[in-house]
């Protein structure tokens, strides 16, 4: 009410679980899906109303490389990020004619608290799979989001941009 319509929405919240499938509970699965998928749905639904009325806006969501490759434990996280990809493409088709661009960024291994806890062996194995040979920096992801939010990406919609050092090639 104070600032008017949202110009750019960035859906960037997320939670993960690394529980093996046979030990996964429905409650744990729901927790991940509620935040990672329903959170994107609810925030996008709220922001898109005024964007539609105004005829412009940008909606960006954070996905993950595991939406493409899965992971050996914690199946809800990659499933939720795959759902984010589906929302992104479908919303781009629906909202594009209304002047709203919808995209997602799928980070790979980025130097964060999440990757710092990985063993040196796991980190080295991951780096060996990345053509650029190292983990990315948080700024790499931020720059991709900044670009997609800018007018320089004015003709880009429905894309999931991998920021992963080439891992998804």
PDB file of N, CA and C in Angstrom, residues 41-91:
ATOM      1  N   UNK A  41       4.568 -19.850  -5.668  1.00  0.00           N
ATOM      2  CA  UNK A  41       3.195 -19.664  -6.158  1.00  0.00           C
ATOM      3  C   UNK A  41       2.527 -18.481  -5.461  1.00  0.00           C
ATOM      4  N   UNK A  42       2.568 -18.468  -4.128  1.00  0.00           N
ATOM      5  CA  UNK A  42       1.863 -17.426  -3.378  1.00  0.00           C
ATOM      6  C   UNK A  42       2.448 -16.037  -3.608  1.00  0.00           C
ATOM      7  N   UNK A  43       3.768 -15.916  -3.589  1.00  0.00           N
ATOM      8  CA  UNK A  43       4.391 -14.607  -3.810  1.00  0.00           C
ATOM      9  C   UNK A  43       4.125 -14.119  -5.234  1.00  0.00           C
ATOM     10  N   UNK A  44       4.229 -15.032  -6.194  1.00  0.00           N
ATOM     11  CA  UNK A  44       3.996 -14.666  -7.594  1.00  0.00           C
ATOM     12  C   UNK A  44       2.547 -14.285  -7.818  1.00  0.00           C
ATOM     13  N   UNK A  45       1.653 -15.019  -7.221  1.00  0.00           N
ATOM     14  CA  UNK A  45       0.211 -14.714  -7.353  1.00  0.00           C
ATOM     15  C   UNK A  45      -0.077 -13.310  -6.842  1.00  0.00           C
ATOM     16  N   UNK A  46       0.457 -12.980  -5.671  1.00  0.00           N
ATOM     17  CA  UNK A  46       0.215 -11.661  -5.076  1.00  0.00           C
ATOM     18  C   UNK A  46       0.826 -10.545  -5.930  1.00  0.00           C
ATOM     19  N   UNK A  47       2.064 -10.719  -6.363  1.00  0.00           N
ATOM     20  CA  UNK A  47       2.741  -9.667  -7.132  1.00  0.00           C
ATOM     21  C   UNK A  47       2.181  -9.522  -8.537  1.00  0.00           C
ATOM     22  N   UNK A  48       1.743 -10.611  -9.136  1.00  0.00           N
ATOM     23  CA  UNK A  48       1.313 -10.555 -10.534  1.00  0.00           C
ATOM     24  C   UNK A  48       0.022  -9.772 -10.723  1.00  0.00           C
ATOM     25  N   UNK A  49      -0.808  -9.690  -9.705  1.00  0.00           N
ATOM     26  CA  UNK A  49      -2.078  -8.965  -9.860  1.00  0.00           C
ATOM     27  C   UNK A  49      -1.857  -7.520 -10.281  1.00  0.00           C
ATOM     28  N   UNK A  50      -0.989  -6.810  -9.567  1.00  0.00           N
ATOM     29  CA  UNK A  50      -0.760  -5.412  -9.935  1.00  0.00           C
ATOM     30  C   UNK A  50       0.087  -5.308 -11.198  1.00  0.00           C
ATOM     31  N   UNK A  51       0.985  -6.287 -11.431  1.00  0.00           N
ATOM     32  CA  UNK A  51       1.772  -6.276 -12.663  1.00  0.00           C
ATOM     33  C   UNK A  51       0.860  -6.409 -13.880  1.00  0.00           C
ATOM     34  N   UNK A  52      -0.126  -7.294 -13.777  1.00  0.00           N
ATOM     35  CA  UNK A  52      -1.080  -7.486 -14.877  1.00  0.00           C
ATOM     36  C   UNK A  52      -1.851  -6.196 -15.116  1.00  0.00           C
ATOM     37  N   UNK A  53      -2.310  -5.584 -14.038  1.00  0.00           N
ATOM     38  CA  UNK A  53      -3.072  -4.340 -14.170  1.00  0.00           C
ATOM     39  C   UNK A  53      -2.225  -3.241 -14.811  1.00  0.00           C
ATOM     40  N   UNK A  54      -0.943  -3.195 -14.487  1.00  0.00           N
ATOM     41  CA  UNK A  54      -0.039  -2.177 -15.011  1.00  0.00           C
ATOM     42  C   UNK A  54       0.483  -2.535 -16.402  1.00  0.00           C
ATOM     43  N   UNK A  55       0.521  -3.825 -16.710  1.00  0.00           N
ATOM     44  CA  UNK A  55       1.014  -4.265 -18.018  1.00  0.00           C
ATOM     45  C   UNK A  55       2.510  -4.427 -18.098  1.00  0.00           C
ATOM     46  N   UNK A  56       3.169  -4.592 -16.944  1.00  0.00           N
ATOM     47  CA  UNK A  56       4.612  -4.812 -16.969  1.00  0.00           C
ATOM     48  C   UNK A  56       5.072  -5.382 -15.631  1.00  0.00           C
ATOM     49  N   UNK A  57       6.234  -6.028 -15.675  1.00  0.00           N
ATOM     50  CA  UNK A  57       6.831  -6.578 -14.465  1.00  0.00           C
ATOM     51  C   UNK A  57       7.807  -7.685 -14.802  1.00  0.00           C
ATOM     52  N   UNK A  58       8.596  -8.051 -13.791  1.00  0.00           N
ATOM     53  CA  UNK A  58       9.569  -9.123 -13.936  1.00  0.00           C
ATOM     54  C   UNK A  58       9.436 -10.037 -12.723  1.00  0.00           C
ATOM     55  N   UNK A  59       9.337 -11.326 -12.990  1.00  0.00           N
ATOM     56  CA  UNK A  59       9.281 -12.330 -11.929  1.00  0.00           C
ATOM     57  C   UNK A  59      10.455 -13.276 -12.137  1.00  0.00           C
ATOM     58  N   UNK A  60      11.270 -13.411 -11.100  1.00  0.00           N
ATOM     59  CA  UNK A  60      12.437 -14.284 -11.139  1.00  0.00           C
ATOM     60  C   UNK A  60      12.379 -15.249  -9.968  1.00  0.00           C
ATOM     61  N   UNK A  61      12.785 -16.470 -10.200  1.00  0.00           N
ATOM     62  CA  UNK A  61      12.809 -17.469  -9.135  1.00  0.00           C
ATOM     63  C   UNK A  61      14.164 -18.157  -9.111  1.00  0.00           C
ATOM     64  N   UNK A  62      14.526 -18.653  -7.943  1.00  0.00           N
ATOM     65  CA  UNK A  62      15.758 -19.413  -7.808  1.00  0.00           C
ATOM     66  C   UNK A  62      15.434 -20.897  -7.932  1.00  0.00           C
ATOM     67  N   UNK A  63      16.065 -21.531  -8.886  1.00  0.00           N
ATOM     68  CA  UNK A  63      15.958 -22.968  -9.077  1.00  0.00           C
ATOM     69  C   UNK A  63      17.264 -23.572  -8.568  1.00  0.00           C
ATOM     70  N   UNK A  64      17.723 -24.635  -9.184  1.00  0.00           N
ATOM     71  CA  UNK A  64      18.971 -25.274  -8.795  1.00  0.00           C
ATOM     72  C   UNK A  64      19.386 -26.249  -9.883  1.00  0.00           C
ATOM     73  N   UNK A  65      20.684 -26.495  -9.975  1.00  0.00           N
ATOM     74  CA  UNK A  65      21.158 -27.479 -10.944  1.00  0.00           C
ATOM     75  C   UNK A  65      20.612 -28.864 -10.631  1.00  0.00           C
ATOM     76  N   UNK A  66      20.262 -29.127  -9.360  1.00  0.00           N
ATOM     77  CA  UNK A  66      19.737 -30.449  -9.034  1.00  0.00           C
ATOM     78  C   UNK A  66      18.352 -30.670  -9.634  1.00  0.00           C
ATOM     79  N   UNK A  67      17.713 -29.590 -10.125  1.00  0.00           N
ATOM     80  CA  UNK A  67      16.443 -29.772 -10.832  1.00  0.00           C
ATOM     81  C   UNK A  67      16.665 -30.517 -12.140  1.00  0.00           C
ATOM     82  N   UNK A  68      17.894 -30.503 -12.640  1.00  0.00           N
ATOM     83  CA  UNK A  68      18.244 -31.209 -13.869  1.00  0.00           C
ATOM     84  C   UNK A  68      18.838 -32.582 -13.606  1.00  0.00           C
ATOM     85  N   UNK A  69      19.620 -32.703 -12.525  1.00  0.00           N
ATOM     86  CA  UNK A  69      20.393 -33.915 -12.265  1.00  0.00           C
ATOM     87  C   UNK A  69      19.919 -34.749 -11.100  1.00  0.00           C
ATOM     88  N   UNK A  70      19.054 -34.180 -10.252  1.00  0.00           N
ATOM     89  CA  UNK A  70      18.673 -34.877  -9.035  1.00  0.00           C
ATOM     90  C   UNK A  70      19.829 -34.891  -8.055  1.00  0.00           C
ATOM     91  N   UNK A  71      19.617 -35.574  -6.956  1.00  0.00           N
ATOM     92  CA  UNK A  71      20.674 -35.751  -5.961  1.00  0.00           C
ATOM     93  C   UNK A  71      20.413 -37.061  -5.248  1.00  0.00           C
ATOM     94  N   UNK A  72      21.422 -37.667  -4.658  1.00  0.00           N
ATOM     95  CA  UNK A  72      21.268 -39.013  -4.110  1.00  0.00           C
ATOM     96  C   UNK A  72      20.462 -39.098  -2.823  1.00  0.00           C
ATOM     97  N   UNK A  73      20.193 -37.997  -2.172  1.00  0.00           N
ATOM     98  CA  UNK A  73      19.431 -38.027  -0.931  1.00  0.00           C
ATOM     99  C   UNK A  73      18.694 -36.702  -0.808  1.00  0.00           C
ATOM    100  N   UNK A  74      17.506 -36.722  -0.242  1.00  0.00           N
ATOM    101  CA  UNK A  74      16.739 -35.492  -0.126  1.00  0.00           C
ATOM    102  C   UNK A  74      15.955 -35.183  -1.383  1.00  0.00           C
ATOM    103  N   UNK A  75      15.101 -36.086  -1.808  1.00  0.00           N
ATOM    104  CA  UNK A  75      14.413 -35.997  -3.106  1.00  0.00           C
ATOM    105  C   UNK A  75      13.455 -34.820  -3.236  1.00  0.00           C
ATOM    106  N   UNK A  76      12.982 -34.279  -2.134  1.00  0.00           N
ATOM    107  CA  UNK A  76      12.025 -33.175  -2.230  1.00  0.00           C
ATOM    108  C   UNK A  76      12.661 -31.922  -2.822  1.00  0.00           C
ATOM    109  N   UNK A  77      13.920 -31.674  -2.510  1.00  0.00           N
ATOM    110  CA  UNK A  77      14.566 -30.451  -3.003  1.00  0.00           C
ATOM    111  C   UNK A  77      14.641 -30.430  -4.531  1.00  0.00           C
ATOM    112  N   UNK A  78      15.221 -31.440  -5.180  1.00  0.00           N
ATOM    113  CA  UNK A  78      15.236 -31.388  -6.645  1.00  0.00           C
ATOM    114  C   UNK A  78      13.826 -31.419  -7.244  1.00  0.00           C
ATOM    115  N   UNK A  79      12.915 -32.152  -6.618  1.00  0.00           N
ATOM    116  CA  UNK A  79      11.530 -32.178  -7.118  1.00  0.00           C
ATOM    117  C   UNK A  79      10.914 -30.785  -7.035  1.00  0.00           C
ATOM    118  N   UNK A  80      11.176 -30.079  -5.941  1.00  0.00           N
ATOM    119  CA  UNK A  80      10.612 -28.735  -5.778  1.00  0.00           C
ATOM    120  C   UNK A  80      11.219 -27.765  -6.789  1.00  0.00           C
ATOM    121  N   UNK A  81      12.502 -27.886  -7.059  1.00  0.00           N
ATOM    122  CA  UNK A  81      13.134 -26.978  -8.009  1.00  0.00           C
ATOM    123  C   UNK A  81      12.728 -27.304  -9.441  1.00  0.00           C
ATOM    124  N   UNK A  82      12.457 -28.579  -9.733  1.00  0.00           N
ATOM    125  CA  UNK A  82      11.896 -28.956 -11.027  1.00  0.00           C
ATOM    126  C   UNK A  82      10.516 -28.311 -11.185  1.00  0.00           C
ATOM    127  N   UNK A  83       9.741 -28.285 -10.101  1.00  0.00           N
ATOM    128  CA  UNK A  83       8.432 -27.627 -10.122  1.00  0.00           C
ATOM    129  C   UNK A  83       8.584 -26.126 -10.369  1.00  0.00           C
ATOM    130  N   UNK A  84       9.594 -25.512  -9.773  1.00  0.00           N
ATOM    131  CA  UNK A  84       9.851 -24.088 -10.011  1.00  0.00           C
ATOM    132  C   UNK A  84      10.137 -23.845 -11.492  1.00  0.00           C
ATOM    133  N   UNK A  85      10.903 -24.738 -12.114  1.00  0.00           N
ATOM    134  CA  UNK A  85      11.169 -24.618 -13.551  1.00  0.00           C
ATOM    135  C   UNK A  85       9.868 -24.677 -14.345  1.00  0.00           C
ATOM    136  N   UNK A  86       8.987 -25.609 -13.981  1.00  0.00           N
ATOM    137  CA  UNK A  86       7.701 -25.731 -14.663  1.00  0.00           C
ATOM    138  C   UNK A  86       6.833 -24.502 -14.472  1.00  0.00           C
ATOM    139  N   UNK A  87       6.796 -23.976 -13.261  1.00  0.00           N
ATOM    140  CA  UNK A  87       6.057 -22.736 -13.003  1.00  0.00           C
ATOM    141  C   UNK A  87       6.617 -21.607 -13.860  1.00  0.00           C
ATOM    142  N   UNK A  88       7.938 -21.524 -13.935  1.00  0.00           N
ATOM    143  CA  UNK A  88       8.589 -20.452 -14.687  1.00  0.00           C
ATOM    144  C   UNK A  88       8.163 -20.470 -16.150  1.00  0.00           C
ATOM    145  N   UNK A  89       8.258 -21.617 -16.780  1.00  0.00           N
ATOM    146  CA  UNK A  89       7.927 -21.716 -18.201  1.00  0.00           C
ATOM    147  C   UNK A  89       6.430 -21.487 -18.431  1.00  0.00           C
ATOM    148  N   UNK A  90       5.599 -22.083 -17.610  1.00  0.00           N
ATOM    149  CA  UNK A  90       4.150 -21.923 -17.777  1.00  0.00           C
ATOM    150  C   UNK A  90       3.702 -20.487 -17.526  1.00  0.00           C
ATOM    151  N   UNK A  91       4.239 -19.867 -16.476  1.00  0.00           N
ATOM    152  CA  UNK A  91       3.877 -18.474 -16.185  1.00  0.00           C
ATOM    153  C   UNK A  91       4.390 -17.533 -17.273  1.00  0.00           C
TER     154      UNK A  91
END
